[in-house]
Amino acid sequence: MKSANWIYTLKIIKLIGLFIWALCFIADNFGWFESSEIINTELLKTIKYLGILIYLLSYLFELKVVVKEKDIEISKLKTKLLNYEK
């Protein structure tokens, strides 16, 4: 898989993590699940923290892929420069 595809995939995962966090934040503030037996506030907070963790990890991996891509681009430009100087 090319790095552009990885970057796109990681951006989507990052967006999902942000969406999970936002939904849990809004649900917690408006008390949507206060009377629910299945989803209580502790589970909602755990899901919110999981959304933050997903966002941060996908952001970290996206940065890693972008830096690797830029490193490859820089090495190609250095090679072209060395060939031009010869």
Tab-separated table of N, CA and C in Angstrom:
chain	number	residue	atom	x	y	z
A	1	MET	N	0.841	-1.176	0.000
A	1	MET	CA	0.000	0.000	0.000
A	1	MET	C	0.888	1.241	0.000
A	2	LYS	N	0.592	2.179	-0.868
A	2	LYS	CA	1.397	3.386	-0.955
A	2	LYS	C	1.180	4.262	0.268
A	3	SER	N	2.144	5.134	0.493
A	3	SER	CA	2.063	5.977	1.685
A	3	SER	C	0.895	6.967	1.599
A	4	ALA	N	0.520	7.363	0.399
A	4	ALA	CA	-0.623	8.272	0.260
A	4	ALA	C	-1.909	7.584	0.719
A	5	ASN	N	-2.019	6.302	0.422
A	5	ASN	CA	-3.186	5.547	0.884
A	5	ASN	C	-3.168	5.402	2.396
A	6	TRP	N	-1.975	5.182	2.963
A	6	TRP	CA	-1.866	5.076	4.421
A	6	TRP	C	-2.230	6.391	5.080
A	7	ILE	N	-1.778	7.486	4.502
A	7	ILE	CA	-2.093	8.799	5.070
A	7	ILE	C	-3.593	9.040	5.036
A	8	TYR	N	-4.223	8.705	3.930
A	8	TYR	CA	-5.671	8.873	3.813
A	8	TYR	C	-6.415	7.999	4.823
A	9	THR	N	-5.974	6.748	4.960
A	9	THR	CA	-6.603	5.827	5.914
A	9	THR	C	-6.443	6.330	7.341
A	10	LEU	N	-5.259	6.806	7.677
A	10	LEU	CA	-5.026	7.315	9.028
A	10	LEU	C	-5.825	8.589	9.296
A	11	LYS	N	-6.028	9.407	8.277
A	11	LYS	CA	-6.869	10.601	8.461
A	11	LYS	C	-8.316	10.203	8.738
A	12	ILE	N	-8.785	9.167	8.065
A	12	ILE	CA	-10.142	8.683	8.312
A	12	ILE	C	-10.261	8.131	9.733
A	13	ILE	N	-9.267	7.363	10.161
A	13	ILE	CA	-9.281	6.821	11.524
A	13	ILE	C	-9.222	7.946	12.545
A	14	LYS	N	-8.431	8.966	12.251
A	14	LYS	CA	-8.340	10.130	13.133
A	14	LYS	C	-9.693	10.835	13.218
A	15	LEU	N	-10.373	10.948	12.104
A	15	LEU	CA	-11.689	11.566	12.080
A	15	LEU	C	-12.707	10.735	12.873
A	16	ILE	N	-12.603	9.426	12.783
A	16	ILE	CA	-13.498	8.548	13.553
A	16	ILE	C	-13.263	8.727	15.047
A	17	GLY	N	-11.987	8.787	15.454
A	17	GLY	CA	-11.677	9.009	16.857
A	17	GLY	C	-12.214	10.329	17.364
A	18	LEU	N	-12.087	11.373	16.548
A	18	LEU	CA	-12.620	12.679	16.919
A	18	LEU	C	-14.141	12.648	16.993
A	19	PHE	N	-14.771	11.930	16.088
A	19	PHE	CA	-16.228	11.806	16.084
A	19	PHE	C	-16.724	11.057	17.319
A	20	ILE	N	-16.012	9.988	17.697
A	20	ILE	CA	-16.380	9.244	18.904
A	20	ILE	C	-16.287	10.144	20.124
A	21	TRP	N	-15.182	10.887	20.223
A	21	TRP	CA	-15.011	11.778	21.360
A	21	TRP	C	-16.109	12.839	21.407
A	22	ALA	N	-16.408	13.444	20.259
A	22	ALA	CA	-17.414	14.500	20.222
A	22	ALA	C	-18.799	13.975	20.596
A	23	LEU	N	-19.142	12.810	20.096
A	23	LEU	CA	-20.445	12.232	20.428
A	23	LEU	C	-20.558	11.935	21.918
A	24	CYS	N	-19.510	11.372	22.497
A	24	CYS	CA	-19.531	11.070	23.936
A	24	CYS	C	-19.554	12.349	24.767
A	25	PHE	N	-18.832	13.361	24.316
A	25	PHE	CA	-18.813	14.631	25.029
A	25	PHE	C	-20.199	15.274	25.036
A	26	ILE	N	-20.843	15.277	23.878
A	26	ILE	CA	-22.185	15.866	23.780
A	26	ILE	C	-23.194	15.045	24.583
A	27	ALA	N	-23.091	13.720	24.488
A	27	ALA	CA	-24.014	12.860	25.236
A	27	ALA	C	-23.837	13.027	26.736
A	28	ASP	N	-22.602	13.232	27.178
A	28	ASP	CA	-22.336	13.436	28.599
A	28	ASP	C	-22.871	14.785	29.068
A	29	ASN	N	-22.716	15.798	28.258
A	29	ASN	CA	-23.185	17.141	28.649
A	29	ASN	C	-24.705	17.245	28.658
A	30	PHE	N	-25.369	16.595	27.718
A	30	PHE	CA	-26.823	16.690	27.647
A	30	PHE	C	-27.534	15.571	28.406
A	31	GLY	N	-26.779	14.637	28.946
A	31	GLY	CA	-27.364	13.569	29.756
A	31	GLY	C	-28.248	12.625	28.970
A	32	TRP	N	-27.825	12.252	27.782
A	32	TRP	CA	-28.635	11.385	26.945
A	32	TRP	C	-28.774	9.977	27.524
A	33	PHE	N	-27.753	9.502	28.227
A	33	PHE	CA	-27.754	8.121	28.701
A	33	PHE	C	-27.809	8.029	30.229
A	34	GLU	N	-28.333	9.028	30.887
A	34	GLU	CA	-28.386	8.993	32.349
A	34	GLU	C	-29.351	7.921	32.862
A	35	SER	N	-30.436	7.694	32.167
A	35	SER	CA	-31.416	6.701	32.614
A	35	SER	C	-31.231	5.341	31.938
A	36	SER	N	-30.194	5.203	31.153
A	36	SER	CA	-29.962	3.946	30.445
A	36	SER	C	-29.288	2.929	31.352
A	37	GLU	N	-29.703	1.676	31.214
A	37	GLU	CA	-29.097	0.605	32.001
A	37	GLU	C	-27.870	0.030	31.297
A	38	ILE	N	-27.826	0.109	29.984
A	38	ILE	CA	-26.729	-0.474	29.220
A	38	ILE	C	-25.514	0.453	29.209
A	39	ILE	N	-25.733	1.716	28.893
A	39	ILE	CA	-24.642	2.687	28.820
A	39	ILE	C	-24.757	3.632	30.011
A	40	ASN	N	-23.836	3.505	30.947
A	40	ASN	CA	-23.818	4.427	32.080
A	40	ASN	C	-22.735	5.479	31.858
A	41	THR	N	-22.600	6.402	32.785
A	41	THR	CA	-21.648	7.497	32.596
A	41	THR	C	-20.206	7.010	32.632
A	42	GLU	N	-19.916	5.983	33.397
A	42	GLU	CA	-18.543	5.460	33.430
A	42	GLU	C	-18.154	4.844	32.088
A	43	LEU	N	-19.061	4.093	31.493
A	43	LEU	CA	-18.798	3.523	30.174
A	43	LEU	C	-18.673	4.622	29.130
A	44	LEU	N	-19.482	5.644	29.255
A	44	LEU	CA	-19.419	6.776	28.322
A	44	LEU	C	-18.078	7.488	28.431
A	45	LYS	N	-17.580	7.677	29.650
A	45	LYS	CA	-16.272	8.307	29.829
A	45	LYS	C	-15.159	7.416	29.290
A	46	THR	N	-15.291	6.109	29.466
A	46	THR	CA	-14.291	5.187	28.932
A	46	THR	C	-14.260	5.245	27.406
A	47	ILE	N	-15.427	5.295	26.795
A	47	ILE	CA	-15.497	5.404	25.334
A	47	ILE	C	-14.926	6.739	24.873
A	48	LYS	N	-15.168	7.792	25.630
A	48	LYS	CA	-14.630	9.114	25.287
A	48	LYS	C	-13.105	9.088	25.323
A	49	TYR	N	-12.538	8.471	26.367
A	49	TYR	CA	-11.087	8.369	26.457
A	49	TYR	C	-10.521	7.470	25.368
A	50	LEU	N	-11.263	6.450	24.990
A	50	LEU	CA	-10.839	5.589	23.893
A	50	LEU	C	-10.807	6.371	22.572
A	51	GLY	N	-11.792	7.244	22.366
A	51	GLY	CA	-11.802	8.093	21.171
A	51	GLY	C	-10.598	9.011	21.133
A	52	ILE	N	-10.222	9.575	22.285
A	52	ILE	CA	-9.037	10.434	22.353
A	52	ILE	C	-7.786	9.623	22.047
A	53	LEU	N	-7.707	8.427	22.599
A	53	LEU	CA	-6.548	7.567	22.358
A	53	LEU	C	-6.437	7.178	20.886
A	54	ILE	N	-7.562	6.841	20.259
A	54	ILE	CA	-7.562	6.512	18.828
A	54	ILE	C	-7.083	7.708	18.011
A	55	TYR	N	-7.561	8.892	18.360
A	55	TYR	CA	-7.161	10.103	17.643
A	55	TYR	C	-5.659	10.332	17.761
A	56	LEU	N	-5.134	10.256	18.984
A	56	LEU	CA	-3.718	10.530	19.195
A	56	LEU	C	-2.816	9.487	18.535
A	57	LEU	N	-3.188	8.223	18.632
A	57	LEU	CA	-2.370	7.186	18.005
A	57	LEU	C	-2.372	7.287	16.482
A	58	SER	N	-3.534	7.555	15.909
A	58	SER	CA	-3.583	7.691	14.449
A	58	SER	C	-2.829	8.941	13.997
A	59	TYR	N	-2.859	10.004	14.800
A	59	TYR	CA	-2.094	11.214	14.478
A	59	TYR	C	-0.602	10.916	14.522
A	60	LEU	N	-0.180	10.149	15.526
A	60	LEU	CA	1.223	9.784	15.649
A	60	LEU	C	1.684	8.951	14.459
A	61	PHE	N	0.901	7.949	14.077
A	61	PHE	CA	1.270	7.112	12.942
A	61	PHE	C	1.233	7.895	11.630
A	62	GLU	N	0.291	8.824	11.513
A	62	GLU	CA	0.239	9.660	10.312
A	62	GLU	C	1.498	10.509	10.202
A	63	LEU	N	1.930	11.085	11.312
A	63	LEU	CA	3.165	11.868	11.288
A	63	LEU	C	4.369	11.008	10.919
A	64	LYS	N	4.391	9.788	11.422
A	64	LYS	CA	5.492	8.877	11.106
A	64	LYS	C	5.539	8.576	9.612
A	65	VAL	N	4.395	8.329	9.014
A	65	VAL	CA	4.336	8.026	7.583
A	65	VAL	C	4.721	9.254	6.756
A	66	VAL	N	4.255	10.428	7.166
A	66	VAL	CA	4.582	11.656	6.431
A	66	VAL	C	6.069	11.946	6.510
A	67	VAL	N	6.665	11.772	7.677
A	67	VAL	CA	8.107	12.015	7.826
A	67	VAL	C	8.895	11.032	6.984
A	68	LYS	N	8.477	9.781	6.952
A	68	LYS	CA	9.157	8.789	6.122
A	68	LYS	C	9.050	9.150	4.647
A	69	GLU	N	7.870	9.602	4.227
A	69	GLU	CA	7.669	10.010	2.832
A	69	GLU	C	8.558	11.204	2.476
A	70	LYS	N	8.628	12.172	3.363
A	70	LYS	CA	9.469	13.350	3.117
A	70	LYS	C	10.945	12.979	3.112
A	71	ASP	N	11.344	12.030	3.961
A	71	ASP	CA	12.721	11.574	3.991
A	71	ASP	C	13.101	10.922	2.667
A	72	ILE	N	12.208	10.127	2.121
A	72	ILE	CA	12.459	9.496	0.818
A	72	ILE	C	12.561	10.566	-0.271
A	73	GLU	N	11.683	11.558	-0.205
A	73	GLU	CA	11.717	12.642	-1.193
A	73	GLU	C	13.027	13.422	-1.104
A	74	ILE	N	13.499	13.693	0.096
A	74	ILE	CA	14.757	14.422	0.288
A	74	ILE	C	15.935	13.600	-0.231
A	75	SER	N	15.930	12.310	0.028
A	75	SER	CA	17.029	11.467	-0.457
A	75	SER	C	17.054	11.418	-1.989
A	76	LYS	N	15.888	11.406	-2.623
A	76	LYS	CA	15.846	11.433	-4.093
A	76	LYS	C	16.396	12.751	-4.620
A	77	LEU	N	16.042	13.851	-3.960
A	77	LEU	CA	16.557	15.150	-4.395
A	77	LEU	C	18.063	15.254	-4.185
A	78	LYS	N	18.586	14.697	-3.106
A	78	LYS	CA	20.031	14.690	-2.885
A	78	LYS	C	20.742	13.881	-3.946
A	79	THR	N	20.150	12.754	-4.332
A	79	THR	CA	20.737	11.930	-5.375
A	79	THR	C	20.762	12.680	-6.701
A	80	LYS	N	19.688	13.375	-7.019
A	80	LYS	CA	19.653	14.170	-8.252
A	80	LYS	C	20.712	15.271	-8.214
A	81	LEU	N	20.869	15.893	-7.046
A	81	LEU	CA	21.860	16.956	-6.915
A	81	LEU	C	23.273	16.415	-7.083
A	82	LEU	N	23.556	15.272	-6.502
A	82	LEU	CA	24.892	14.676	-6.651
A	82	LEU	C	25.157	14.285	-8.091
A	83	ASN	N	24.141	13.761	-8.773
A	83	ASN	CA	24.310	13.419	-10.195
A	83	ASN	C	24.489	14.671	-11.044
A	84	TYR	N	23.852	15.733	-10.689
A	84	TYR	CA	23.983	16.984	-11.440
A	84	TYR	C	25.360	17.605	-11.251
A	85	GLU	N	25.910	17.484	-10.037
A	85	GLU	CA	27.224	18.066	-9.752
A	85	GLU	C	28.339	17.315	-10.449
A	86	LYS	N	28.126	16.021	-10.747
A	86	LYS	CA	29.168	15.230	-11.424
A	86	LYS	C	29.247	15.585	-12.862
